[in-house]
């Protein structure tokens, strides 16, 4: 019996999975710095206003709307190098991306106010551009490591596990970068932040190179034709693709909730709970269920449907944050209860955390089968841009509550926050994730059409298409 084309371009090994996981581990090492440490570093150490930080992220996303599709098209049209169409770029941009991450934390307190703002704008946008240069080919890599959707599901799980470990060092740094002043106040220390960021960036280079060495491109793809107007054509196709837009929106909002928690908790635990040393625990507790669910997420997704279990999990996660808000109305807000809710909500979010990447590759397969769209890197560039919008939403959601309660932009000036302001700080910390998780549930349940049955049909259609393209 003739072997299917999908079977011929599959057969990944443990080394492939671990190597692919190392790529997102490396990315999250440096990306985690921007989410767990950077916002508070800007406001408390460099004394940048929260409004300036919000404007910076918006400007960066406007630039990304131009930069990301351009880079995606360049990758799609680039020749195939001896070390692969996508692996090659991971090697090229690993060191520049790490260096750009460190630049964001240099001590520029001696600059004028305008000089400090100019510096953070320049370095933040530079980091975003270089991160795009390595993240788009890395994200596209899953399409050519294997063509089997079950193996891609396994890659998604390993990638998510890699991102879990990658996010941890930044969270540890966010908890340990404080020094105690003579009057007993705890403030963020610039030297500790810079040394920690440099160490984390160095680790990212090592794991990027391991990803490069241990990955293998099995699916042979040709450069996309460089036709005039092709980028606009691809984007128009993506915008009308219901599965692709649904998973992009869901991923954006889920990431916004995830990044909001990591960034906002540095303020919540510093000022509301008065326990800055516990800042990393909410995220750790949310990730703990992943350590168990990772072993059977792929099997559950194959049995019940990936969309089905991800949407149910988001509804469960929202319910725990709603419960925290209801209890807060009665004055019940102990830190242990908040951490317990983070742990329980983590059970629900673990499924989308582990499987969101295969939902995206399923949507890209749908575009290939339905619209004949073979521009994987451009598709992933658009998807990556939507996820970046999630980080911008998170930044806005972090800083708007701070503005509302009168946060001055420096921890040295916030010791006099009123009880009302502190109560508002807590309420925002539970209401915002609840709303975002509910929105993700609604999008997956009612907008994303690739349920279990439709995904199985898609694989049959993809097999036929791949055979035709291979001339078999």
Short mmCIF file of C-alpha atoms in Angstrom, two decimals:
data_model
loop_
_atom_site.label_atom_id
_atom_site.label_comp_id
_atom_site.label_asym_id
_atom_site.label_seq_id
_atom_site.Cartn_x
_atom_site.Cartn_y
_atom_site.Cartn_z
CA UNK A 1 0.00 0.00 0.00
CA UNK A 2 1.38 3.38 -1.02
CA UNK A 3 2.36 5.58 1.89
CA UNK A 4 0.44 8.84 2.14
CA UNK A 5 2.30 12.07 1.37
CA UNK A 6 1.59 13.31 4.90
CA UNK A 7 3.20 10.16 6.30
CA UNK A 8 6.25 10.69 4.06
CA UNK A 9 6.74 14.21 5.40
CA UNK A 10 6.23 13.34 9.05
CA UNK A 11 7.83 11.05 11.60
CA UNK A 12 9.25 13.55 14.07
CA UNK A 13 11.47 12.35 16.90
CA UNK A 14 11.88 13.48 20.50
CA UNK A 15 14.88 15.55 19.40
CA UNK A 16 12.66 17.52 17.00
CA UNK A 17 10.13 18.26 19.72
CA UNK A 18 12.73 19.33 22.27
CA UNK A 19 14.61 21.41 19.71
CA UNK A 20 11.41 23.14 18.65
CA UNK A 21 10.51 23.78 22.29
CA UNK A 22 13.92 25.40 22.83
CA UNK A 23 13.01 28.01 20.21
CA UNK A 24 10.06 29.34 22.18
CA UNK A 25 11.98 28.94 25.42
CA UNK A 26 14.59 31.29 23.97
CA UNK A 27 11.98 33.74 22.68
CA UNK A 28 10.13 33.86 25.98
CA UNK A 29 13.35 34.44 27.91
CA UNK A 30 13.74 37.85 26.26
CA UNK A 31 10.06 38.52 25.61
CA UNK A 32 9.27 37.78 29.26
CA UNK A 33 11.51 40.66 30.27
CA UNK A 34 9.23 43.09 28.43
CA UNK A 35 6.14 41.74 30.19
CA UNK A 36 7.27 40.97 33.74
CA UNK A 37 9.88 43.66 34.38
CA UNK A 38 9.96 46.40 31.75
CA UNK A 39 6.79 48.36 32.57
CA UNK A 40 7.69 48.73 36.24
CA UNK A 41 11.32 49.45 35.34
CA UNK A 42 10.14 52.32 33.16
CA UNK A 43 7.77 53.80 35.74
CA UNK A 44 9.76 53.19 38.93
CA UNK A 45 13.45 53.33 37.95
CA UNK A 46 13.48 55.64 34.93
CA UNK A 47 10.44 57.57 36.23
CA UNK A 48 8.66 57.54 32.87
CA UNK A 49 4.97 58.41 33.07
CA UNK A 50 2.48 55.61 32.49
CA UNK A 51 0.94 57.67 29.67
CA UNK A 52 4.29 57.82 27.85
CA UNK A 53 4.62 54.05 28.15
CA UNK A 54 1.18 53.51 26.64
CA UNK A 55 1.89 55.87 23.75
CA UNK A 56 5.18 54.05 23.11
CA UNK A 57 3.49 50.67 22.75
CA UNK A 58 0.85 52.08 20.42
CA UNK A 59 3.53 53.66 18.18
CA UNK A 60 5.44 50.37 18.18
CA UNK A 61 2.34 48.46 17.04
CA UNK A 62 1.65 50.98 14.27
CA UNK A 63 5.18 50.34 13.01
CA UNK A 64 4.70 46.57 13.39
CA UNK A 65 1.64 46.79 11.12
CA UNK A 66 4.10 47.83 8.39
CA UNK A 67 7.19 45.89 9.45
CA UNK A 68 5.70 42.45 10.16
CA UNK A 69 4.01 41.84 6.77
CA UNK A 70 7.11 43.11 4.95
CA UNK A 71 9.35 40.69 6.80
CA UNK A 72 6.84 37.88 6.27
CA UNK A 73 6.90 38.51 2.52
CA UNK A 74 10.71 38.61 2.50
CA UNK A 75 10.82 35.23 4.25
CA UNK A 76 8.21 33.73 1.90
CA UNK A 77 10.13 34.93 -1.15
CA UNK A 78 13.64 34.18 0.12
CA UNK A 79 15.68 31.40 -1.41
CA UNK A 80 16.14 28.15 0.44
CA UNK A 81 19.49 28.17 2.23
CA UNK A 82 21.50 24.97 2.77
CA UNK A 83 20.41 24.96 6.43
CA UNK A 84 16.72 25.46 5.61
CA UNK A 85 14.19 28.12 4.66
CA UNK A 86 13.38 29.01 8.28
CA UNK A 87 16.13 27.56 10.49
CA UNK A 88 18.68 29.82 8.78
CA UNK A 89 17.12 33.00 10.18
CA UNK A 90 17.07 31.69 13.74
CA UNK A 91 20.86 31.43 13.62
CA UNK A 92 21.28 34.86 12.02
CA UNK A 93 19.13 36.87 14.45
CA UNK A 94 19.71 35.10 17.78
CA UNK A 95 22.53 37.38 18.98
CA UNK A 96 21.08 40.73 17.74
CA UNK A 97 17.74 40.01 19.42
CA UNK A 98 19.42 39.23 22.75
CA UNK A 99 21.57 42.37 22.60
CA UNK A 100 18.51 44.52 21.86
CA UNK A 101 16.80 43.09 24.94
CA UNK A 102 19.69 44.20 27.16
CA UNK A 103 19.73 47.71 25.66
CA UNK A 104 16.25 48.35 27.06
CA UNK A 105 17.59 48.06 30.62
CA UNK A 106 20.69 50.25 30.40
CA UNK A 107 20.94 52.97 33.04
CA UNK A 108 19.89 56.23 31.35
CA UNK A 109 18.77 58.06 34.48
CA UNK A 110 21.41 60.68 33.73
CA UNK A 111 19.59 61.62 30.52
CA UNK A 112 17.08 64.45 30.44
CA UNK A 113 13.39 63.55 30.66
CA UNK A 114 13.08 63.84 26.90
CA UNK A 115 16.27 61.86 26.39
CA UNK A 116 14.98 58.99 28.54
CA UNK A 117 11.73 58.86 26.60
CA UNK A 118 13.59 58.92 23.26
CA UNK A 119 15.85 56.09 24.47
CA UNK A 120 13.04 53.80 25.60
CA UNK A 121 11.12 54.41 22.36
CA UNK A 122 14.18 53.62 20.24
CA UNK A 123 15.26 50.49 22.12
CA UNK A 124 11.72 49.11 22.54
CA UNK A 125 10.93 49.44 18.83
CA UNK A 126 14.37 48.06 17.86
CA UNK A 127 13.80 45.01 20.06
CA UNK A 128 10.35 44.50 18.54
CA UNK A 129 11.76 44.59 15.01
CA UNK A 130 14.52 42.08 15.76
CA UNK A 131 12.13 39.86 17.69
CA UNK A 132 9.92 39.81 14.58
CA UNK A 133 12.91 38.83 12.44
CA UNK A 134 13.46 35.68 14.48
CA UNK A 135 9.93 34.91 15.64
CA UNK A 136 8.27 34.77 12.20
CA UNK A 137 10.64 32.13 10.76
CA UNK A 138 10.49 30.23 14.05
CA UNK A 139 6.69 30.25 14.02
CA UNK A 140 6.66 29.14 10.37
CA UNK A 141 9.04 26.27 11.18
CA UNK A 142 6.23 24.03 12.46
CA UNK A 143 4.73 23.95 8.96
CA UNK A 144 7.86 22.28 7.56
CA UNK A 145 8.94 20.08 10.46
CA UNK A 146 5.92 17.85 9.84
CA UNK A 147 2.72 17.89 7.79
CA UNK A 148 0.80 15.60 10.18
CA UNK A 149 -1.73 17.46 12.34
CA UNK A 150 -1.29 15.11 15.32
CA UNK A 151 2.46 15.63 15.29
CA UNK A 152 1.89 19.38 14.99
CA UNK A 153 -0.36 19.13 18.03
CA UNK A 154 2.53 17.52 19.88
CA UNK A 155 4.85 20.29 18.69
CA UNK A 156 2.35 22.85 20.01
CA UNK A 157 2.45 21.23 23.42
CA UNK A 158 6.24 21.16 23.48
CA UNK A 159 6.41 24.77 22.29
CA UNK A 160 4.10 25.83 25.10
CA UNK A 161 6.14 23.92 27.65
CA UNK A 162 9.22 25.68 26.32
CA UNK A 163 7.53 29.05 26.73
CA UNK A 164 6.63 28.16 30.32
CA UNK A 165 10.25 27.58 31.25
CA UNK A 166 11.27 30.62 29.22
CA UNK A 167 8.94 32.93 31.14
CA UNK A 168 10.18 31.80 34.56
CA UNK A 169 13.55 33.63 34.74
CA UNK A 170 11.93 37.03 34.08
CA UNK A 171 9.36 36.34 36.79
CA UNK A 172 12.12 35.39 39.23
CA UNK A 173 13.92 38.61 38.35
CA UNK A 174 10.68 40.58 38.91
CA UNK A 175 10.52 39.15 42.44
CA UNK A 176 14.20 39.48 43.35
CA UNK A 177 15.18 42.86 41.88
CA UNK A 178 14.19 44.87 44.98
CA UNK A 179 16.41 46.42 47.63
CA UNK A 180 15.29 47.69 51.02
CA UNK A 181 16.05 51.32 51.83
CA UNK A 182 17.07 52.63 55.25
CA UNK A 183 13.46 53.61 56.00
CA UNK A 184 12.22 50.08 55.22
CA UNK A 185 10.74 50.75 51.79
CA UNK A 186 11.43 48.26 49.00
CA UNK A 187 12.32 49.66 45.59
CA UNK A 188 13.40 48.17 42.26
CA UNK A 189 17.20 48.20 41.84
CA UNK A 190 18.59 49.12 38.42
CA UNK A 191 21.82 47.12 38.76
CA UNK A 192 20.00 43.91 39.68
CA UNK A 193 17.63 44.36 36.76
CA UNK A 194 20.43 44.95 34.25
CA UNK A 195 22.57 42.01 35.43
CA UNK A 196 19.53 39.72 35.43
CA UNK A 197 18.46 40.87 31.95
CA UNK A 198 21.97 40.29 30.57
CA UNK A 199 22.10 36.76 32.01
CA UNK A 200 18.66 35.94 30.62
CA UNK A 201 19.59 37.31 27.19
CA UNK A 202 22.75 35.17 27.12
CA UNK A 203 20.66 32.08 27.89
CA UNK A 204 18.33 32.94 25.01
CA UNK A 205 21.22 32.79 22.54
CA UNK A 206 22.19 29.31 23.74
CA UNK A 207 18.64 27.97 23.38
CA UNK A 208 18.10 29.58 19.97
CA UNK A 209 21.21 27.81 18.70
CA UNK A 210 20.02 24.50 20.18
CA UNK A 211 16.72 24.99 18.37
CA UNK A 212 18.65 25.59 15.16
CA UNK A 213 20.80 22.47 15.57
CA UNK A 214 18.05 20.07 16.65
CA UNK A 215 15.29 21.04 14.19
CA UNK A 216 14.79 19.40 10.81
CA UNK A 217 12.75 20.70 7.89
CA UNK A 218 10.98 17.69 6.33
CA UNK A 219 8.41 19.41 4.14
CA UNK A 220 9.99 20.83 1.00
CA UNK A 221 8.50 24.24 0.16
CA UNK A 222 9.36 26.65 -2.63
CA UNK A 223 9.73 30.43 -2.35
CA UNK A 224 6.50 32.31 -3.01
CA UNK A 225 6.41 34.31 -6.26
CA UNK A 226 7.27 37.97 -5.80
CA UNK A 227 4.25 39.46 -7.53
CA UNK A 228 3.20 43.07 -7.29
CA UNK A 229 0.41 43.50 -4.76
CA UNK A 230 0.86 39.98 -3.38
CA UNK A 231 1.16 41.17 0.23
CA UNK A 232 -2.14 43.04 0.03
CA UNK A 233 -3.75 40.01 -1.64
CA UNK A 234 -2.57 37.69 1.13
CA UNK A 235 -3.79 40.01 3.88
CA UNK A 236 -7.20 40.38 2.22
CA UNK A 237 -7.47 36.60 2.13
CA UNK A 238 -6.49 36.31 5.79
CA UNK A 239 -9.04 38.93 6.79
CA UNK A 240 -11.88 36.98 5.19
CA UNK A 241 -10.71 33.63 6.58
CA UNK A 242 -13.01 32.92 9.50
CA UNK A 243 -10.81 30.29 11.20
CA UNK A 244 -7.68 32.40 10.87
CA UNK A 245 -9.25 35.60 12.18
CA UNK A 246 -10.95 33.74 15.02
CA UNK A 247 -7.75 32.10 16.26
CA UNK A 248 -5.86 35.38 15.81
CA UNK A 249 -8.39 37.30 17.92
CA UNK A 250 -8.58 34.55 20.52
CA UNK A 251 -4.79 34.37 20.77
CA UNK A 252 -4.53 38.16 21.02
CA UNK A 253 -7.02 38.37 23.89
CA UNK A 254 -5.61 35.34 25.71
CA UNK A 255 -2.09 36.75 25.49
CA UNK A 256 -3.41 40.14 26.67
CA UNK A 257 -4.83 38.45 29.77
CA UNK A 258 -1.64 36.49 30.34
CA UNK A 259 0.64 39.50 29.94
CA UNK A 260 -1.68 41.74 31.95
CA UNK A 261 -1.35 39.39 34.90
CA UNK A 262 2.43 39.21 34.71
CA UNK A 263 2.83 42.99 34.45
CA UNK A 264 0.04 44.16 36.74
CA UNK A 265 0.96 41.78 39.56
CA UNK A 266 4.26 43.63 40.06
CA UNK A 267 2.14 46.58 41.22
CA UNK A 268 -0.60 44.57 42.97
CA UNK A 269 1.79 42.57 45.14
CA UNK A 270 3.99 45.58 45.84
CA UNK A 271 1.24 47.95 46.92
CA UNK A 272 -1.99 46.05 47.66
CA UNK A 273 -0.64 42.88 49.27
CA UNK A 274 2.64 44.55 50.37
CA UNK A 275 4.51 41.39 49.35
CA UNK A 276 6.70 42.24 46.33
CA UNK A 277 8.75 39.10 46.92
CA UNK A 278 5.70 37.00 45.95
CA UNK A 279 5.20 38.72 42.59
CA UNK A 280 6.07 35.63 40.56
CA UNK A 281 3.70 33.28 42.41
CA UNK A 282 0.44 34.07 40.52
CA UNK A 283 2.05 33.21 37.20
CA UNK A 284 3.80 30.17 38.66
CA UNK A 285 0.50 28.92 40.06
CA UNK A 286 -1.23 29.44 36.71
CA UNK A 287 1.49 27.44 34.98
CA UNK A 288 1.56 24.57 37.49
CA UNK A 289 -1.40 22.70 35.94
CA UNK A 290 0.48 22.74 32.64
CA UNK A 291 3.02 20.36 34.20
CA UNK A 292 0.27 17.73 34.46
CA UNK A 293 -2.05 18.54 31.57
CA UNK A 294 0.85 18.62 29.07
CA UNK A 295 0.99 14.81 29.21
CA UNK A 296 -2.54 14.30 27.90
CA UNK A 297 -3.52 17.59 26.20
CA UNK A 298 -2.78 16.18 22.74
CA UNK A 299 -4.80 13.01 23.40
CA UNK A 300 -7.74 14.96 24.79
CA UNK A 301 -7.61 17.34 21.85
CA UNK A 302 -7.63 14.46 19.38
CA UNK A 303 -10.47 12.70 21.22
CA UNK A 304 -12.82 15.58 22.00
CA UNK A 305 -11.61 18.26 19.60
CA UNK A 306 -9.06 20.99 20.18
CA UNK A 307 -11.55 23.81 19.84
CA UNK A 308 -13.95 22.09 22.22
CA UNK A 309 -11.58 21.61 25.16
CA UNK A 310 -9.90 25.02 24.72
CA UNK A 311 -13.21 26.91 24.81
CA UNK A 312 -14.48 24.95 27.83
CA UNK A 313 -11.23 25.67 29.65
CA UNK A 314 -11.53 29.42 29.06
CA UNK A 315 -15.06 29.43 30.50
CA UNK A 316 -13.77 27.64 33.61
CA UNK A 317 -10.90 30.14 34.02
CA UNK A 318 -13.27 33.11 33.76
CA UNK A 319 -15.51 31.62 36.45
CA UNK A 320 -12.74 31.67 39.06
CA UNK A 321 -11.92 35.33 38.48
CA UNK A 322 -15.61 36.21 38.64
CA UNK A 323 -15.72 34.39 41.98
CA UNK A 324 -12.80 36.50 43.25
CA UNK A 325 -14.65 39.68 42.33
CA UNK A 326 -17.84 38.55 44.08
CA UNK A 327 -15.89 37.71 47.24
CA UNK A 328 -14.15 41.10 47.11
CA UNK A 329 -17.57 42.77 47.43
CA UNK A 330 -17.69 41.29 50.92
CA UNK A 331 -14.14 42.36 51.72
CA UNK A 332 -12.67 38.88 51.26
CA UNK A 333 -9.34 39.39 49.45
CA UNK A 334 -6.57 37.46 51.24
CA UNK A 335 -3.46 36.77 49.21
CA UNK A 336 -3.82 33.00 49.60
CA UNK A 337 -7.30 33.09 48.03
CA UNK A 338 -5.99 35.10 45.08
CA UNK A 339 -3.19 32.58 44.56
CA UNK A 340 -5.61 29.65 44.87
CA UNK A 341 -7.83 31.17 42.17
CA UNK A 342 -4.78 31.61 39.93
CA UNK A 343 -4.01 27.91 40.36
CA UNK A 344 -7.56 26.79 39.59
CA UNK A 345 -7.94 29.11 36.60
CA UNK A 346 -4.65 27.71 35.33
CA UNK A 347 -6.39 24.35 34.85
CA UNK A 348 -8.72 26.00 32.35
CA UNK A 349 -6.15 28.11 30.54
CA UNK A 350 -3.67 25.23 30.26
CA UNK A 351 -5.46 23.78 27.23
CA UNK A 352 -5.34 26.88 25.05
CA UNK A 353 -1.84 27.60 26.33
CA UNK A 354 -0.70 24.19 25.12
CA UNK A 355 -2.75 23.91 21.93
CA UNK A 356 -3.10 27.46 20.58
CA UNK A 357 -0.26 26.97 18.10
CA UNK A 358 -1.87 23.95 16.48
CA UNK A 359 -5.15 25.87 16.27
CA UNK A 360 -3.20 28.46 14.28
CA UNK A 361 -1.55 25.87 12.01
CA UNK A 362 -4.97 24.27 11.42
CA UNK A 363 -6.24 27.69 10.30
CA UNK A 364 -3.23 28.12 7.99
CA UNK A 365 -3.93 24.65 6.53
CA UNK A 366 -7.54 25.75 6.00
CA UNK A 367 -6.33 28.78 4.05
CA UNK A 368 -4.07 26.59 1.93
CA UNK A 369 -6.86 24.14 1.10
CA UNK A 370 -9.68 26.69 0.70
CA UNK A 371 -7.92 29.66 -0.86
CA UNK A 372 -4.71 28.14 -2.25
CA UNK A 373 -2.67 30.34 0.09
CA UNK A 374 0.89 29.03 0.40
CA UNK A 375 2.42 32.12 2.02
CA UNK A 376 3.07 30.59 5.44
CA UNK A 377 5.52 33.22 6.68
CA UNK A 378 3.24 36.11 5.73
CA UNK A 379 0.34 34.33 7.41
CA UNK A 380 2.38 33.81 10.53
CA UNK A 381 3.57 37.44 10.38
CA UNK A 382 -0.06 38.57 10.50
CA UNK A 383 -0.77 36.14 13.34
CA UNK A 384 2.32 37.34 15.19
CA UNK A 385 1.22 40.94 14.73
CA UNK A 386 -2.16 40.10 16.27
CA UNK A 387 -0.38 38.59 19.25
CA UNK A 388 1.73 41.73 19.55
CA UNK A 389 -1.52 43.69 19.64
CA UNK A 390 -2.33 41.53 22.64
CA UNK A 391 0.77 42.81 24.41
CA UNK A 392 -0.30 46.37 23.59
CA UNK A 393 -3.77 45.71 24.98
CA UNK A 394 -2.08 44.33 28.09
CA UNK A 395 0.09 47.44 28.45
CA UNK A 396 -2.96 49.68 28.16
CA UNK A 397 -4.91 47.55 30.62
CA UNK A 398 -2.01 47.74 33.07
CA UNK A 399 -1.49 51.48 32.85
CA UNK A 400 -5.07 52.80 32.59
CA UNK A 401 -5.96 51.46 36.07
CA UNK A 402 -2.72 52.98 37.39
CA UNK A 403 -3.70 56.34 35.93
CA UNK A 404 -7.18 56.06 37.45
CA UNK A 405 -5.82 55.49 40.94
CA UNK A 406 -3.26 58.29 40.64
CA UNK A 407 -0.09 56.23 40.26
CA UNK A 408 2.63 58.84 39.87
CA UNK A 409 5.17 56.82 37.91
CA UNK A 410 7.61 56.15 40.74
CA UNK A 411 7.37 53.72 43.63
CA UNK A 412 9.04 56.37 45.78
CA UNK A 413 5.92 58.51 45.41
CA UNK A 414 3.16 55.96 45.86
CA UNK A 415 3.34 55.14 49.54
CA UNK A 416 0.29 57.31 50.14
CA UNK A 417 -2.18 55.40 47.97
CA UNK A 418 -5.61 55.57 49.60
CA UNK A 419 -7.62 52.51 50.63
CA UNK A 420 -10.08 53.29 47.84
CA UNK A 421 -7.27 53.36 45.28
CA UNK A 422 -5.88 50.08 46.57
CA UNK A 423 -9.31 48.48 46.44
CA UNK A 424 -9.67 49.62 42.83
CA UNK A 425 -6.25 48.14 42.09
CA UNK A 426 -7.46 44.75 43.33
CA UNK A 427 -10.78 44.92 41.47
CA UNK A 428 -9.03 45.64 38.18
CA UNK A 429 -6.77 42.63 38.76
CA UNK A 430 -9.73 40.22 38.74
CA UNK A 431 -12.28 41.92 36.46
CA UNK A 432 -9.97 42.35 33.48
CA UNK A 433 -8.90 38.66 33.22
CA UNK A 434 -12.51 37.55 33.70
CA UNK A 435 -13.72 39.69 30.79
CA UNK A 436 -10.84 38.69 28.49
CA UNK A 437 -11.28 34.97 29.21
CA UNK A 438 -15.01 35.20 28.51
CA UNK A 439 -14.32 36.89 25.18
CA UNK A 440 -11.88 34.14 24.19
CA UNK A 441 -14.51 31.52 25.08
CA UNK A 442 -17.12 33.23 22.89
CA UNK A 443 -14.73 33.53 19.93
CA UNK A 444 -13.67 29.89 20.05
CA UNK A 445 -17.16 28.57 20.64
CA UNK A 446 -19.05 30.64 18.07
CA UNK A 447 -16.54 32.04 15.56
CA UNK A 448 -13.79 29.42 15.13
CA UNK A 449 -15.39 26.75 12.88
CA UNK A 450 -12.74 24.01 12.97
CA UNK A 451 -14.36 21.59 15.38
CA UNK A 452 -13.28 17.96 15.64
CA UNK A 453 -15.19 16.78 12.58
CA UNK A 454 -14.18 19.70 10.36
CA UNK A 455 -10.51 19.29 11.33
CA UNK A 456 -10.57 15.63 10.31
CA UNK A 457 -12.08 16.58 6.94
CA UNK A 458 -9.39 19.20 6.53
CA UNK A 459 -6.63 16.60 6.84
CA UNK A 460 -8.12 14.56 4.00
CA UNK A 461 -8.31 17.66 1.81
CA UNK A 462 -4.73 18.58 2.69
CA UNK A 463 -3.45 15.12 1.73
CA UNK A 464 -5.00 15.46 -1.71
CA UNK A 465 -3.60 18.96 -2.17
CA UNK A 466 -0.07 17.97 -1.11
CA UNK A 467 -0.08 15.05 -3.53
CA UNK A 468 -1.14 17.32 -6.37
CA UNK A 469 1.58 19.86 -5.50
CA UNK A 470 4.18 17.09 -5.34
CA UNK A 471 3.05 15.83 -8.75
CA UNK A 472 2.07 12.42 -7.45
#
